[in-house]
């Protein structure tokens, strides 16, 4: 099932930032959002993930199919690495956390409290949560923050594995992940036109 967006407009603080945006993301494919900081990529991702309502337009194939990862790692600091992954696996009615531990090089850290991990280790653990959701559509906002070169490569390989298994990924990143399955979408042309209020018109 495709993730499909039709004539979508998204707003930040009630003010539209993007409008007229349409695309379809098929299983096995990735779509990388491009655009300068403040162009609306995060707002778009949050809207598609269901964290805020769309200003206009339609989104199909989202809802319970989406696993979302943004700037927060979503970890419980007083739980170990294993306990964190098991917690999220149970939330999503999954059980096997071993592939996630392996994919993000978390072996040897299983019994460490999440609060004692380095920033890069926390990021790897936060991203490992994606693999225990069982959800087919990954929506990712700057997922490589705090990752070193080796960890970025591991993340890219995890995304490739997800796509090969029939999943899809929508992500905003400034890093070239080397994904042959990825296309790019520049959101800049979809910047919303300024709205003129009735109060503004009084001064025209």
PDB file of C-alpha atoms in Angstrom:
ATOM      1  CA  UNK A   1       0.000   0.000   0.000  1.00  0.00           C
ATOM      2  CA  UNK A   2       1.357   3.397  -1.000  1.00  0.00           C
ATOM      3  CA  UNK A   3       1.658   6.433   1.233  1.00  0.00           C
ATOM      4  CA  UNK A   4      -0.161   9.034  -0.847  1.00  0.00           C
ATOM      5  CA  UNK A   5      -0.339  12.799  -0.332  1.00  0.00           C
ATOM      6  CA  UNK A   6      -2.708  14.930  -2.423  1.00  0.00           C
ATOM      7  CA  UNK A   7      -2.667  18.713  -2.623  1.00  0.00           C
ATOM      8  CA  UNK A   8      -1.445  18.905   0.971  1.00  0.00           C
ATOM      9  CA  UNK A   9      -1.003  22.141   2.914  1.00  0.00           C
ATOM     10  CA  UNK A  10       0.660  22.151   6.326  1.00  0.00           C
ATOM     11  CA  UNK A  11       0.844  24.936   8.902  1.00  0.00           C
ATOM     12  CA  UNK A  12       3.096  25.957  11.763  1.00  0.00           C
ATOM     13  CA  UNK A  13       1.412  27.957  14.521  1.00  0.00           C
ATOM     14  CA  UNK A  14      -1.690  28.277  12.369  1.00  0.00           C
ATOM     15  CA  UNK A  15       0.283  29.836   9.503  1.00  0.00           C
ATOM     16  CA  UNK A  16       0.593  27.729   6.307  1.00  0.00           C
ATOM     17  CA  UNK A  17       4.200  26.960   5.404  1.00  0.00           C
ATOM     18  CA  UNK A  18       3.757  24.496   2.520  1.00  0.00           C
ATOM     19  CA  UNK A  19       0.864  24.017   0.117  1.00  0.00           C
ATOM     20  CA  UNK A  20      -0.083  22.168  -3.059  1.00  0.00           C
ATOM     21  CA  UNK A  21       2.204  19.242  -2.279  1.00  0.00           C
ATOM     22  CA  UNK A  22       1.463  15.821  -3.797  1.00  0.00           C
ATOM     23  CA  UNK A  23       3.445  12.596  -3.967  1.00  0.00           C
ATOM     24  CA  UNK A  24       3.098   8.832  -3.688  1.00  0.00           C
ATOM     25  CA  UNK A  25       5.591   6.613  -1.873  1.00  0.00           C
ATOM     26  CA  UNK A  26       5.484   2.939  -2.848  1.00  0.00           C
ATOM     27  CA  UNK A  27       6.654  -0.052  -0.793  1.00  0.00           C
ATOM     28  CA  UNK A  28      10.359  -0.672  -1.246  1.00  0.00           C
ATOM     29  CA  UNK A  29      11.087   3.000  -1.955  1.00  0.00           C
ATOM     30  CA  UNK A  30      12.424   5.982  -0.016  1.00  0.00           C
ATOM     31  CA  UNK A  31      11.741   9.683  -0.473  1.00  0.00           C
ATOM     32  CA  UNK A  32      14.243  12.233   0.839  1.00  0.00           C
ATOM     33  CA  UNK A  33      12.947  15.733   1.549  1.00  0.00           C
ATOM     34  CA  UNK A  34      15.251  18.595   0.621  1.00  0.00           C
ATOM     35  CA  UNK A  35      15.093  22.284   1.463  1.00  0.00           C
ATOM     36  CA  UNK A  36      16.760  24.846   3.727  1.00  0.00           C
ATOM     37  CA  UNK A  37      16.179  25.004   7.463  1.00  0.00           C
ATOM     38  CA  UNK A  38      12.777  26.482   8.209  1.00  0.00           C
ATOM     39  CA  UNK A  39      11.312  25.439   4.868  1.00  0.00           C
ATOM     40  CA  UNK A  40       8.671  23.222   6.466  1.00  0.00           C
ATOM     41  CA  UNK A  41      10.173  19.721   6.301  1.00  0.00           C
ATOM     42  CA  UNK A  42       9.630  18.996  10.004  1.00  0.00           C
ATOM     43  CA  UNK A  43       6.088  20.366   9.878  1.00  0.00           C
ATOM     44  CA  UNK A  44       5.356  18.174   6.869  1.00  0.00           C
ATOM     45  CA  UNK A  45       6.713  15.057   8.564  1.00  0.00           C
ATOM     46  CA  UNK A  46       4.817  15.745  11.785  1.00  0.00           C
ATOM     47  CA  UNK A  47       1.610  16.197   9.807  1.00  0.00           C
ATOM     48  CA  UNK A  48       2.058  12.959   7.885  1.00  0.00           C
ATOM     49  CA  UNK A  49       2.874  11.148  11.133  1.00  0.00           C
ATOM     50  CA  UNK A  50      -0.448  12.343  12.563  1.00  0.00           C
ATOM     51  CA  UNK A  51       1.032  14.589  15.259  1.00  0.00           C
ATOM     52  CA  UNK A  52      -0.782  17.645  13.932  1.00  0.00           C
ATOM     53  CA  UNK A  53      -3.689  18.132  11.523  1.00  0.00           C
ATOM     54  CA  UNK A  54      -3.249  19.002   7.870  1.00  0.00           C
ATOM     55  CA  UNK A  55      -4.235  22.547   6.910  1.00  0.00           C
ATOM     56  CA  UNK A  56      -5.726  21.209   3.662  1.00  0.00           C
ATOM     57  CA  UNK A  57      -5.464  18.200   1.372  1.00  0.00           C
ATOM     58  CA  UNK A  58      -5.446  14.439   1.909  1.00  0.00           C
ATOM     59  CA  UNK A  59      -3.070  11.819   3.326  1.00  0.00           C
ATOM     60  CA  UNK A  60      -3.716   8.138   2.637  1.00  0.00           C
ATOM     61  CA  UNK A  61      -1.847   5.060   3.822  1.00  0.00           C
ATOM     62  CA  UNK A  62      -0.533   6.657   7.027  1.00  0.00           C
ATOM     63  CA  UNK A  63      -2.105   6.312  10.476  1.00  0.00           C
ATOM     64  CA  UNK A  64      -1.177   3.077  12.241  1.00  0.00           C
ATOM     65  CA  UNK A  65       1.237   2.149   9.448  1.00  0.00           C
ATOM     66  CA  UNK A  66       3.770   4.811  10.475  1.00  0.00           C
ATOM     67  CA  UNK A  67       6.750   4.673  12.817  1.00  0.00           C
ATOM     68  CA  UNK A  68       8.045   8.186  13.506  1.00  0.00           C
ATOM     69  CA  UNK A  69      11.486   9.199  14.744  1.00  0.00           C
ATOM     70  CA  UNK A  70      12.561  12.802  15.239  1.00  0.00           C
ATOM     71  CA  UNK A  71      14.979  14.745  17.427  1.00  0.00           C
ATOM     72  CA  UNK A  72      13.921  13.040  20.662  1.00  0.00           C
ATOM     73  CA  UNK A  73      15.340   9.542  21.103  1.00  0.00           C
ATOM     74  CA  UNK A  74      12.273   8.427  23.066  1.00  0.00           C
ATOM     75  CA  UNK A  75      14.293   6.564  25.687  1.00  0.00           C
ATOM     76  CA  UNK A  76      13.626   5.822  29.344  1.00  0.00           C
ATOM     77  CA  UNK A  77      16.897   6.746  31.076  1.00  0.00           C
ATOM     78  CA  UNK A  78      16.420   4.381  34.034  1.00  0.00           C
ATOM     79  CA  UNK A  79      15.888   1.332  31.831  1.00  0.00           C
ATOM     80  CA  UNK A  80      18.674  -0.624  30.197  1.00  0.00           C
ATOM     81  CA  UNK A  81      19.190  -0.848  26.443  1.00  0.00           C
ATOM     82  CA  UNK A  82      17.461  -4.219  26.385  1.00  0.00           C
ATOM     83  CA  UNK A  83      14.606  -3.048  28.595  1.00  0.00           C
ATOM     84  CA  UNK A  84      14.018  -0.012  26.375  1.00  0.00           C
ATOM     85  CA  UNK A  85      13.781  -2.142  23.239  1.00  0.00           C
ATOM     86  CA  UNK A  86      11.568  -4.714  24.954  1.00  0.00           C
ATOM     87  CA  UNK A  87       9.288  -1.941  26.185  1.00  0.00           C
ATOM     88  CA  UNK A  88       8.787  -0.579  22.671  1.00  0.00           C
ATOM     89  CA  UNK A  89       8.474  -4.060  21.217  1.00  0.00           C
ATOM     90  CA  UNK A  90       5.632  -4.778  23.646  1.00  0.00           C
ATOM     91  CA  UNK A  91       3.943  -1.471  22.793  1.00  0.00           C
ATOM     92  CA  UNK A  92       3.827  -2.564  19.149  1.00  0.00           C
ATOM     93  CA  UNK A  93       3.012  -6.219  19.911  1.00  0.00           C
ATOM     94  CA  UNK A  94       6.425  -7.416  18.702  1.00  0.00           C
ATOM     95  CA  UNK A  95       8.883  -9.696  20.464  1.00  0.00           C
ATOM     96  CA  UNK A  96      12.230 -10.089  18.684  1.00  0.00           C
ATOM     97  CA  UNK A  97      14.725  -7.342  19.529  1.00  0.00           C
ATOM     98  CA  UNK A  98      17.871  -9.185  18.378  1.00  0.00           C
ATOM     99  CA  UNK A  99      17.890  -7.781  14.813  1.00  0.00           C
ATOM    100  CA  UNK A 100      17.698  -4.258  16.237  1.00  0.00           C
ATOM    101  CA  UNK A 101      20.580  -4.875  18.638  1.00  0.00           C
ATOM    102  CA  UNK A 102      22.707  -6.229  15.798  1.00  0.00           C
ATOM    103  CA  UNK A 103      21.800  -3.611  13.201  1.00  0.00           C
ATOM    104  CA  UNK A 104      22.718  -0.670  15.425  1.00  0.00           C
ATOM    105  CA  UNK A 105      25.813  -2.185  17.058  1.00  0.00           C
ATOM    106  CA  UNK A 106      24.276  -2.341  20.525  1.00  0.00           C
ATOM    107  CA  UNK A 107      25.799  -5.669  21.519  1.00  0.00           C
ATOM    108  CA  UNK A 108      27.818  -5.242  24.679  1.00  0.00           C
ATOM    109  CA  UNK A 109      25.572  -2.388  25.793  1.00  0.00           C
ATOM    110  CA  UNK A 110      22.486  -4.472  26.561  1.00  0.00           C
ATOM    111  CA  UNK A 111      22.736  -4.014  30.330  1.00  0.00           C
ATOM    112  CA  UNK A 112      23.743  -0.339  30.300  1.00  0.00           C
ATOM    113  CA  UNK A 113      21.217   2.191  31.569  1.00  0.00           C
ATOM    114  CA  UNK A 114      20.104   4.391  28.689  1.00  0.00           C
ATOM    115  CA  UNK A 115      20.857   7.490  30.744  1.00  0.00           C
ATOM    116  CA  UNK A 116      24.557   6.553  30.882  1.00  0.00           C
ATOM    117  CA  UNK A 117      25.000   6.194  27.119  1.00  0.00           C
ATOM    118  CA  UNK A 118      26.846   8.699  24.942  1.00  0.00           C
ATOM    119  CA  UNK A 119      24.855  10.913  22.574  1.00  0.00           C
ATOM    120  CA  UNK A 120      25.704   8.674  19.631  1.00  0.00           C
ATOM    121  CA  UNK A 121      24.777   5.502  21.520  1.00  0.00           C
ATOM    122  CA  UNK A 122      21.466   7.026  22.576  1.00  0.00           C
ATOM    123  CA  UNK A 123      20.766   7.955  18.978  1.00  0.00           C
ATOM    124  CA  UNK A 124      21.505   4.422  17.798  1.00  0.00           C
ATOM    125  CA  UNK A 125      19.194   3.017  20.463  1.00  0.00           C
ATOM    126  CA  UNK A 126      16.489   5.523  19.546  1.00  0.00           C
ATOM    127  CA  UNK A 127      16.682   4.503  15.896  1.00  0.00           C
ATOM    128  CA  UNK A 128      16.752   0.815  16.811  1.00  0.00           C
ATOM    129  CA  UNK A 129      13.214   1.332  18.113  1.00  0.00           C
ATOM    130  CA  UNK A 130      12.082   1.566  14.494  1.00  0.00           C
ATOM    131  CA  UNK A 131      12.963  -2.059  13.927  1.00  0.00           C
ATOM    132  CA  UNK A 132      10.775  -3.308  16.785  1.00  0.00           C
ATOM    133  CA  UNK A 133       7.632  -1.457  15.706  1.00  0.00           C
ATOM    134  CA  UNK A 134       6.732  -3.788  12.858  1.00  0.00           C
ATOM    135  CA  UNK A 135       5.356  -0.770  11.010  1.00  0.00           C
ATOM    136  CA  UNK A 136       5.947  -0.503   7.252  1.00  0.00           C
ATOM    137  CA  UNK A 137       6.366   3.260   6.834  1.00  0.00           C
ATOM    138  CA  UNK A 138       9.292   4.970   8.552  1.00  0.00           C
ATOM    139  CA  UNK A 139       8.981   8.762   8.844  1.00  0.00           C
ATOM    140  CA  UNK A 140      12.317  10.226   9.936  1.00  0.00           C
ATOM    141  CA  UNK A 141      13.376  13.773  10.771  1.00  0.00           C
ATOM    142  CA  UNK A 142      17.179  14.265  10.624  1.00  0.00           C
ATOM    143  CA  UNK A 143      17.835  10.701  11.817  1.00  0.00           C
ATOM    144  CA  UNK A 144      21.638  10.901  11.562  1.00  0.00           C
ATOM    145  CA  UNK A 145      22.124  13.663  14.170  1.00  0.00           C
ATOM    146  CA  UNK A 146      24.865  12.637  16.675  1.00  0.00           C
ATOM    147  CA  UNK A 147      25.909   9.640  14.563  1.00  0.00           C
ATOM    148  CA  UNK A 148      29.515   9.115  13.480  1.00  0.00           C
ATOM    149  CA  UNK A 149      30.392   7.923   9.971  1.00  0.00           C
ATOM    150  CA  UNK A 150      30.258   4.222  10.882  1.00  0.00           C
ATOM    151  CA  UNK A 151      26.865   4.622  12.568  1.00  0.00           C
ATOM    152  CA  UNK A 152      25.469   6.529   9.590  1.00  0.00           C
ATOM    153  CA  UNK A 153      26.480   3.572   7.420  1.00  0.00           C
ATOM    154  CA  UNK A 154      24.741   1.174   9.824  1.00  0.00           C
ATOM    155  CA  UNK A 155      21.604   3.290   9.723  1.00  0.00           C
ATOM    156  CA  UNK A 156      21.647   3.373   5.916  1.00  0.00           C
ATOM    157  CA  UNK A 157      21.982  -0.413   5.882  1.00  0.00           C
ATOM    158  CA  UNK A 158      19.015  -0.724   8.264  1.00  0.00           C
ATOM    159  CA  UNK A 159      16.945   1.434   5.915  1.00  0.00           C
ATOM    160  CA  UNK A 160      18.006  -0.713   2.948  1.00  0.00           C
ATOM    161  CA  UNK A 161      16.916  -3.822   4.831  1.00  0.00           C
ATOM    162  CA  UNK A 162      13.582  -2.213   5.653  1.00  0.00           C
ATOM    163  CA  UNK A 163      13.000  -1.308   2.003  1.00  0.00           C
ATOM    164  CA  UNK A 164      14.055  -4.766   0.808  1.00  0.00           C
ATOM    165  CA  UNK A 165      11.436  -6.262   3.140  1.00  0.00           C
ATOM    166  CA  UNK A 166       8.718  -4.171   1.496  1.00  0.00           C
ATOM    167  CA  UNK A 167       8.785  -1.169   3.806  1.00  0.00           C
ATOM    168  CA  UNK A 168       9.146   2.459   2.792  1.00  0.00           C
ATOM    169  CA  UNK A 169      10.857   5.518   4.256  1.00  0.00           C
ATOM    170  CA  UNK A 170      10.144   9.237   4.160  1.00  0.00           C
ATOM    171  CA  UNK A 171      12.981  11.267   5.611  1.00  0.00           C
ATOM    172  CA  UNK A 172      14.494  14.704   5.913  1.00  0.00           C
ATOM    173  CA  UNK A 173      18.272  14.610   5.990  1.00  0.00           C
ATOM    174  CA  UNK A 174      21.221  16.608   4.687  1.00  0.00           C
ATOM    175  CA  UNK A 175      23.335  13.431   4.530  1.00  0.00           C
ATOM    176  CA  UNK A 176      23.651  11.378   1.350  1.00  0.00           C
ATOM    177  CA  UNK A 177      22.823   7.872   2.556  1.00  0.00           C
ATOM    178  CA  UNK A 178      23.645   6.280  -0.778  1.00  0.00           C
ATOM    179  CA  UNK A 179      20.219   4.695  -1.154  1.00  0.00           C
ATOM    180  CA  UNK A 180      19.625   3.546  -4.733  1.00  0.00           C
ATOM    181  CA  UNK A 181      15.935   3.151  -3.837  1.00  0.00           C
ATOM    182  CA  UNK A 182      15.588   6.827  -2.879  1.00  0.00           C
ATOM    183  CA  UNK A 183      14.208   9.788  -4.776  1.00  0.00           C
ATOM    184  CA  UNK A 184      14.466  13.425  -3.665  1.00  0.00           C
ATOM    185  CA  UNK A 185      11.723  16.011  -3.249  1.00  0.00           C
ATOM    186  CA  UNK A 186      12.637  19.672  -2.822  1.00  0.00           C
ATOM    187  CA  UNK A 187       9.888  21.306  -0.759  1.00  0.00           C
ATOM    188  CA  UNK A 188      11.040  24.851  -1.617  1.00  0.00           C
ATOM    189  CA  UNK A 189       8.689  25.286  -4.631  1.00  0.00           C
ATOM    190  CA  UNK A 190       5.740  24.465  -2.369  1.00  0.00           C
ATOM    191  CA  UNK A 191       6.302  27.343   0.032  1.00  0.00           C
ATOM    192  CA  UNK A 192       2.898  28.773   0.963  1.00  0.00           C
ATOM    193  CA  UNK A 193       1.992  32.186  -0.353  1.00  0.00           C
ATOM    194  CA  UNK A 194       1.653  34.886   2.336  1.00  0.00           C
ATOM    195  CA  UNK A 195      -1.907  35.272   3.623  1.00  0.00           C
ATOM    196  CA  UNK A 196      -3.370  38.786   3.790  1.00  0.00           C
ATOM    197  CA  UNK A 197      -5.809  39.201   6.663  1.00  0.00           C
ATOM    198  CA  UNK A 198      -8.694  41.651   6.795  1.00  0.00           C
ATOM    199  CA  UNK A 199      -6.698  43.738   9.251  1.00  0.00           C
ATOM    200  CA  UNK A 200      -3.773  43.851   6.812  1.00  0.00           C
ATOM    201  CA  UNK A 201      -6.091  44.894   3.959  1.00  0.00           C
ATOM    202  CA  UNK A 202      -7.088  47.985   5.913  1.00  0.00           C
ATOM    203  CA  UNK A 203      -3.573  49.327   5.435  1.00  0.00           C
ATOM    204  CA  UNK A 204      -3.299  48.523   1.697  1.00  0.00           C
TER     205      UNK A 204
END
